Each structure stands twice: as C-alpha cells, then as structure tokens.
Amino acid sequence: ILNVEQSPQSLHVQEGDSTNFTCSFPSSNFYALHWYRWETAKSPEALFVMTLNGDEKKKGQISATLNTKEGYSYLYIKGSQPEDSATYLCAFGPKETSGSRLTFGEGTQLTVNP
Amino acid sequence: DTGVSQNPRHKITKRGQNVTFRCDPISEHNRLYWYRQTLGQGPEFLTYFQNEAQLEKSRLLSDRFSAERPKGSFSTLEIQRTEQGDSAMYLCASGPWAGSYNEQFFGPGTRLTVL
C-alpha cells in the first residue's frame, strides 16, 4: 500500500501571506509526482509534473520543489490571493506502472481571507 | 471547450438501481482513467484504458462495476445494484500515452448519491 501524506490538512491565511504545503511519498519506486489545484465545483487543475530529484517548477506565484531521495515535495504560494483558495492535491506515480496509477494524498485545503 | 467532460454532473439514485456515467476525454489523448473520491479523502484509482484496452483495474472495482471504452474515445462506467457506500465523486481523466510522465487532465466529476 502506497502512503502519500499531505500536511497541513487545512490552512487559513490572510491575503498577501505566503504559504507552503508538504507532500511525502515513498522514496523508492519513484516515477513522477503531480500537483493539482481543485476548486469547488470545478475540475482538478494540473499544476506540475515533477520527475527529477532537485526539480523546481514555477507557475505564476506558485512554485514546487522535489526531493526524491527523501520522498517529499513542497508547494509554495507567494502572496496568496482569495482566488488561490482551493484544495491542493499531490499524487505519486510509481515506476511499476510507469506512473499511470496515481496515488493521491488527502489534500491541503487552503482558504485565503481578503 | 476542449477539456474532459463528464455526464451527468450529479446523480441521485435509490439503492439497488443501476447507474451509468459517461466521460469524454480530450480528443487526442490515448489514455483514460477513472478515479473515485469520497469525503475527506484524495481520489482513488479505479481503472485505466489505453485506447480501447482496459489495462489495469483496482481491487476497489468490484464485480458490480464495469467500465468500457468501446472505440477508444468516450468511456462509460456502470455500477450495478448500487449501495450506499458507492456514494462518491467519480472522476475521469485523460492523458497522452507517452512522453508526458502520465500527466492526467481531469473532468469535473459526477457526484453520485445513493439513497
């Protein structure tokens, strides 16, 4: 059983605050790590696919890092806005299935107050 | 809109009834995935197709569940003799076959409530 854990479970911040979340996953059998943003009543939106140890990706004010040796990834949001309020999910793709069967964490629910 | 679409968006049914959901993937994507999400949990993998071939099924997919992708385009997920424990959000995703580390693009989901 693959264990993908995210912390914190929920987070309330003020507009303008920077924030970060953690995703931990099995360090062995690694193929890819995905980050998604899921707003209520919408489709989960793909943010990043990360594959190489030390990877750092950025999209606007959101960035992510990857450490495959120790099995964790961080997602950072710089200067949070109310529209960043969503659930952020990470998903681990194992090598044995070439990453096709994703195992998701439970998500971090972010609320940004104006 | 060229994203993944799912129908219906909501389905309420009585225990014991059969239900069928449809997923239309992004047209050029070979792979199509089904996941299920229950309250407070992340999505859980159910099955996936490469073109019309169903390549993998989770143990979560009991005999009452069947998925098809007859022409390698849209897919259906049928649940027979629904139970209250089947109440969940059913998500479909599609992705290209190779060279993308299995990036998956999700639809908005079908929320099933079994009374």
Short mmCIF file of C-alpha atoms in Angstrom, two decimals:
data_model
loop_
_atom_site.label_atom_id
_atom_site.label_comp_id
_atom_site.label_asym_id
_atom_site.label_seq_id
_atom_site.Cartn_x
_atom_site.Cartn_y
_atom_site.Cartn_z
CA ILE A 1 0.00 0.00 0.00
CA LEU A 2 1.45 3.33 -1.06
CA ASN A 3 1.34 6.07 1.51
CA VAL A 4 1.08 9.62 0.28
CA GLU A 5 0.64 12.16 3.03
CA GLN A 6 -0.02 15.86 2.89
CA SER A 7 0.25 18.46 5.59
CA PRO A 8 -1.31 20.51 6.88
CA GLN A 9 -4.82 19.21 6.29
CA SER A 10 -6.16 22.76 6.16
CA LEU A 11 -4.77 26.25 6.28
CA HIS A 12 -6.35 29.67 6.73
CA VAL A 13 -4.22 32.66 5.75
CA GLN A 14 -4.72 36.34 5.06
CA GLU A 15 -4.46 37.84 1.61
CA GLY A 16 -0.81 38.60 0.87
CA ASP A 17 0.58 35.88 3.12
CA SER A 18 2.96 33.35 1.65
CA THR A 19 2.31 29.73 2.45
CA ASN A 20 3.67 26.27 1.83
CA PHE A 21 2.45 22.70 1.98
CA THR A 22 4.21 19.37 2.18
CA CYS A 23 3.66 16.11 0.33
CA SER A 24 5.53 12.99 1.41
CA PHE A 25 5.66 9.83 -0.69
CA PRO A 26 7.62 6.57 -0.94
CA SER A 27 11.20 7.38 -1.95
CA SER A 28 11.66 4.03 -3.64
CA ASN A 29 9.87 3.13 -6.87
CA PHE A 30 9.51 6.79 -7.83
CA TYR A 31 8.38 7.78 -11.32
CA ALA A 32 6.64 11.14 -11.06
CA LEU A 33 4.95 13.47 -8.59
CA HIS A 34 1.95 15.54 -9.66
CA TRP A 35 0.41 18.62 -8.05
CA TYR A 36 -3.20 19.62 -8.67
CA ARG A 37 -5.37 22.51 -7.57
CA TRP A 38 -9.06 21.69 -7.08
CA GLU A 39 -11.58 24.46 -6.65
CA THR A 40 -15.10 23.60 -5.55
CA ALA A 41 -17.40 22.60 -8.42
CA LYS A 42 -14.55 22.67 -10.93
CA SER A 43 -12.18 20.12 -12.46
CA PRO A 44 -8.89 19.46 -10.68
CA GLU A 45 -6.33 21.59 -12.49
CA ALA A 46 -2.87 20.16 -13.21
CA LEU A 47 -0.19 22.44 -11.80
CA PHE A 48 3.07 20.50 -12.11
CA VAL A 49 4.51 17.12 -13.03
CA MET A 50 7.86 16.63 -11.34
CA THR A 51 10.25 13.86 -12.19
CA LEU A 52 13.84 14.68 -11.31
CA ASN A 53 15.40 14.97 -7.87
CA GLY A 54 16.04 18.63 -7.16
CA ASP A 55 13.42 19.77 -9.69
CA GLU A 56 11.96 23.17 -9.09
CA LYS A 57 8.96 24.36 -11.11
CA LYS A 58 7.12 27.65 -11.14
CA LYS A 59 3.77 28.86 -12.44
CA GLY A 60 2.98 32.47 -11.60
CA GLN A 61 3.20 32.84 -7.85
CA ILE A 62 3.15 29.08 -7.25
CA SER A 63 6.31 27.01 -7.16
CA ALA A 64 7.20 23.47 -6.18
CA THR A 65 10.35 21.55 -5.27
CA LEU A 66 11.08 17.84 -5.29
CA ASN A 67 13.34 15.60 -3.23
CA THR A 68 13.05 12.02 -4.44
CA LYS A 69 15.81 10.69 -2.18
CA GLU A 70 13.94 11.58 0.99
CA GLY A 71 10.47 11.40 -0.54
CA TYR A 72 8.96 14.85 -0.21
CA SER A 73 7.78 17.79 -2.27
CA TYR A 74 6.93 21.32 -1.18
CA LEU A 75 4.41 23.62 -2.82
CA TYR A 76 4.82 27.34 -2.18
CA ILE A 77 2.39 30.15 -2.84
CA LYS A 78 3.87 33.63 -2.67
CA GLY A 79 1.47 36.44 -1.78
CA SER A 80 -1.75 34.38 -1.56
CA GLN A 81 -4.90 35.81 -3.09
CA PRO A 82 -8.51 34.84 -2.31
CA GLU A 83 -8.70 33.14 -5.72
CA ASP A 84 -5.94 30.76 -4.56
CA SER A 85 -8.46 29.24 -2.17
CA ALA A 86 -8.74 25.59 -3.18
CA THR A 87 -7.70 22.10 -2.21
CA TYR A 88 -4.16 21.29 -3.30
CA LEU A 89 -3.55 17.63 -4.05
CA CYS A 90 -0.33 15.79 -4.69
CA ALA A 91 -0.26 12.43 -6.45
CA PHE A 92 2.51 9.85 -6.65
CA GLY A 93 3.11 7.84 -9.80
CA PRO A 94 5.10 4.63 -9.19
CA LYS A 95 7.69 3.23 -11.55
CA GLU A 96 6.00 -0.19 -11.66
CA THR A 97 3.08 1.25 -13.64
CA SER A 98 5.14 3.90 -15.47
CA GLY A 99 3.33 6.37 -13.30
CA SER A 100 -0.12 5.66 -14.72
CA ARG A 101 -1.83 4.62 -11.49
CA LEU A 102 -1.68 7.75 -9.34
CA THR A 103 -1.97 7.56 -5.56
CA PHE A 104 -3.27 10.81 -4.14
CA GLY A 105 -2.80 12.40 -0.77
CA GLU A 106 -5.83 13.69 1.09
CA GLY A 107 -5.08 17.25 0.08
CA THR A 108 -4.45 20.56 1.82
CA GLN A 109 -7.46 22.85 1.91
CA LEU A 110 -6.32 26.45 1.62
CA THR A 111 -8.57 29.37 2.49
CA VAL A 112 -7.27 32.87 1.78
CA ASN A 113 -9.24 35.57 3.56
CA PRO A 114 -9.46 39.01 1.95
CA ASP B 1 -14.34 23.71 -24.61
CA THR B 2 -11.65 21.12 -25.31
CA GLY B 3 -11.29 19.76 -21.78
CA VAL B 4 -12.51 16.48 -20.31
CA SER B 5 -16.28 16.40 -19.90
CA GLN B 6 -18.40 14.14 -17.72
CA ASN B 7 -22.13 13.50 -17.66
CA PRO B 8 -24.20 13.71 -15.65
CA ARG B 9 -22.66 16.08 -13.12
CA HIS B 10 -24.96 14.83 -10.39
CA LYS B 11 -26.89 11.60 -9.99
CA ILE B 12 -29.22 10.63 -7.18
CA THR B 13 -30.43 7.07 -7.18
CA LYS B 14 -32.04 4.54 -4.90
CA ARG B 15 -30.13 1.62 -3.51
CA GLY B 16 -30.27 -1.34 -5.86
CA GLN B 17 -30.60 0.68 -9.05
CA ASN B 18 -28.04 0.67 -11.86
CA VAL B 19 -26.30 3.86 -12.93
CA THR B 20 -24.06 4.74 -15.86
CA PHE B 21 -21.70 7.67 -16.18
CA ARG B 22 -20.04 8.95 -19.31
CA CYS B 23 -16.64 10.54 -19.83
CA ASP B 24 -15.48 12.32 -22.99
CA PRO B 25 -11.71 12.75 -22.92
CA ILE B 26 -9.55 15.31 -24.68
CA SER B 27 -9.70 14.11 -28.26
CA GLU B 28 -6.03 13.40 -28.92
CA HIS B 29 -5.45 11.53 -25.65
CA ASN B 30 -4.92 7.78 -25.79
CA ARG B 31 -5.25 7.11 -22.07
CA LEU B 32 -8.37 7.44 -19.98
CA TYR B 33 -8.58 6.96 -16.22
CA TRP B 34 -11.36 6.61 -13.67
CA TYR B 35 -10.97 7.59 -10.03
CA ARG B 36 -13.35 7.77 -7.10
CA GLN B 37 -13.23 10.31 -4.30
CA THR B 38 -15.08 10.04 -1.02
CA LEU B 39 -15.45 12.83 1.51
CA GLY B 40 -12.19 13.82 3.17
CA GLN B 41 -10.09 11.54 1.02
CA GLY B 42 -7.99 12.01 -2.08
CA PRO B 43 -9.12 10.43 -5.36
CA GLU B 44 -8.56 6.65 -5.54
CA PHE B 45 -7.62 4.90 -8.76
CA LEU B 46 -10.25 2.58 -10.23
CA THR B 47 -9.13 1.67 -13.75
CA TYR B 48 -7.50 2.94 -16.91
CA PHE B 49 -7.62 2.39 -20.64
CA GLN B 50 -5.10 2.79 -23.36
CA ASN B 51 -7.21 3.31 -26.46
CA GLU B 52 -9.96 0.67 -26.11
CA ALA B 53 -7.92 -1.75 -23.99
CA GLN B 54 -8.56 -1.79 -20.24
CA LEU B 55 -5.03 -2.21 -18.92
CA GLU B 56 -5.47 -2.14 -15.18
CA LYS B 57 -8.24 -2.43 -12.61
CA SER B 58 -8.06 -1.68 -8.91
CA ARG B 59 -9.29 -4.11 -6.26
CA LEU B 60 -11.75 -1.30 -5.45
CA LEU B 61 -13.53 -2.13 -8.69
CA SER B 62 -15.89 -4.85 -7.51
CA ASP B 63 -17.93 -7.11 -9.81
CA ARG B 64 -20.72 -4.57 -9.71
CA PHE B 65 -18.53 -2.03 -11.50
CA SER B 66 -17.75 -2.21 -15.18
CA ALA B 67 -16.01 0.28 -17.42
CA GLU B 68 -15.83 0.34 -21.19
CA ARG B 69 -14.19 2.40 -23.87
CA PRO B 70 -15.54 0.75 -26.99
CA LYS B 71 -13.96 2.83 -29.73
CA GLY B 72 -11.09 4.29 -27.83
CA SER B 73 -12.88 7.60 -27.47
CA PHE B 74 -15.52 8.14 -24.76
CA SER B 75 -15.83 5.81 -21.80
CA THR B 76 -18.70 4.66 -19.59
CA LEU B 77 -18.62 3.49 -16.01
CA GLU B 78 -21.59 1.41 -14.88
CA ILE B 79 -22.43 0.49 -11.32
CA GLN B 80 -24.98 -2.28 -10.90
CA ARG B 81 -27.13 -2.76 -7.80
CA THR B 82 -25.86 0.43 -6.19
CA GLU B 83 -25.14 0.50 -2.47
CA GLN B 84 -24.97 3.47 -0.14
CA GLY B 85 -21.20 3.00 0.07
CA ASP B 86 -20.98 3.81 -3.63
CA SER B 87 -21.87 7.43 -2.91
CA ALA B 88 -18.83 9.40 -4.03
CA MET B 89 -17.44 11.73 -6.69
CA TYR B 90 -16.43 9.77 -9.79
CA LEU B 91 -13.64 11.48 -11.68
CA CYS B 92 -12.43 10.82 -15.17
CA ALA B 93 -9.07 11.93 -16.52
CA SER B 94 -7.31 11.62 -19.84
CA GLY B 95 -3.73 11.92 -20.90
CA PRO B 96 -1.31 11.30 -23.74
CA TRP B 97 0.31 7.91 -23.89
CA ALA B 98 3.97 8.62 -23.92
CA GLY B 99 6.50 11.32 -23.18
CA SER B 100 4.49 13.14 -20.55
CA TYR B 101 5.13 11.11 -17.39
CA ASN B 102 1.46 10.26 -17.45
CA GLU B 103 0.16 13.77 -16.97
CA GLN B 104 -3.56 13.42 -16.39
CA PHE B 105 -6.21 16.04 -17.07
CA PHE B 106 -9.37 15.73 -15.07
CA GLY B 107 -13.02 16.35 -15.77
CA PRO B 108 -15.38 17.97 -13.25
CA GLY B 109 -16.63 14.64 -11.94
CA THR B 110 -20.02 13.01 -11.44
CA ARG B 111 -21.31 13.15 -7.89
CA LEU B 112 -23.34 10.05 -7.06
CA THR B 113 -25.68 9.91 -4.10
CA VAL B 114 -27.26 6.57 -3.29
CA LEU B 115 -30.28 6.83 -1.02
#
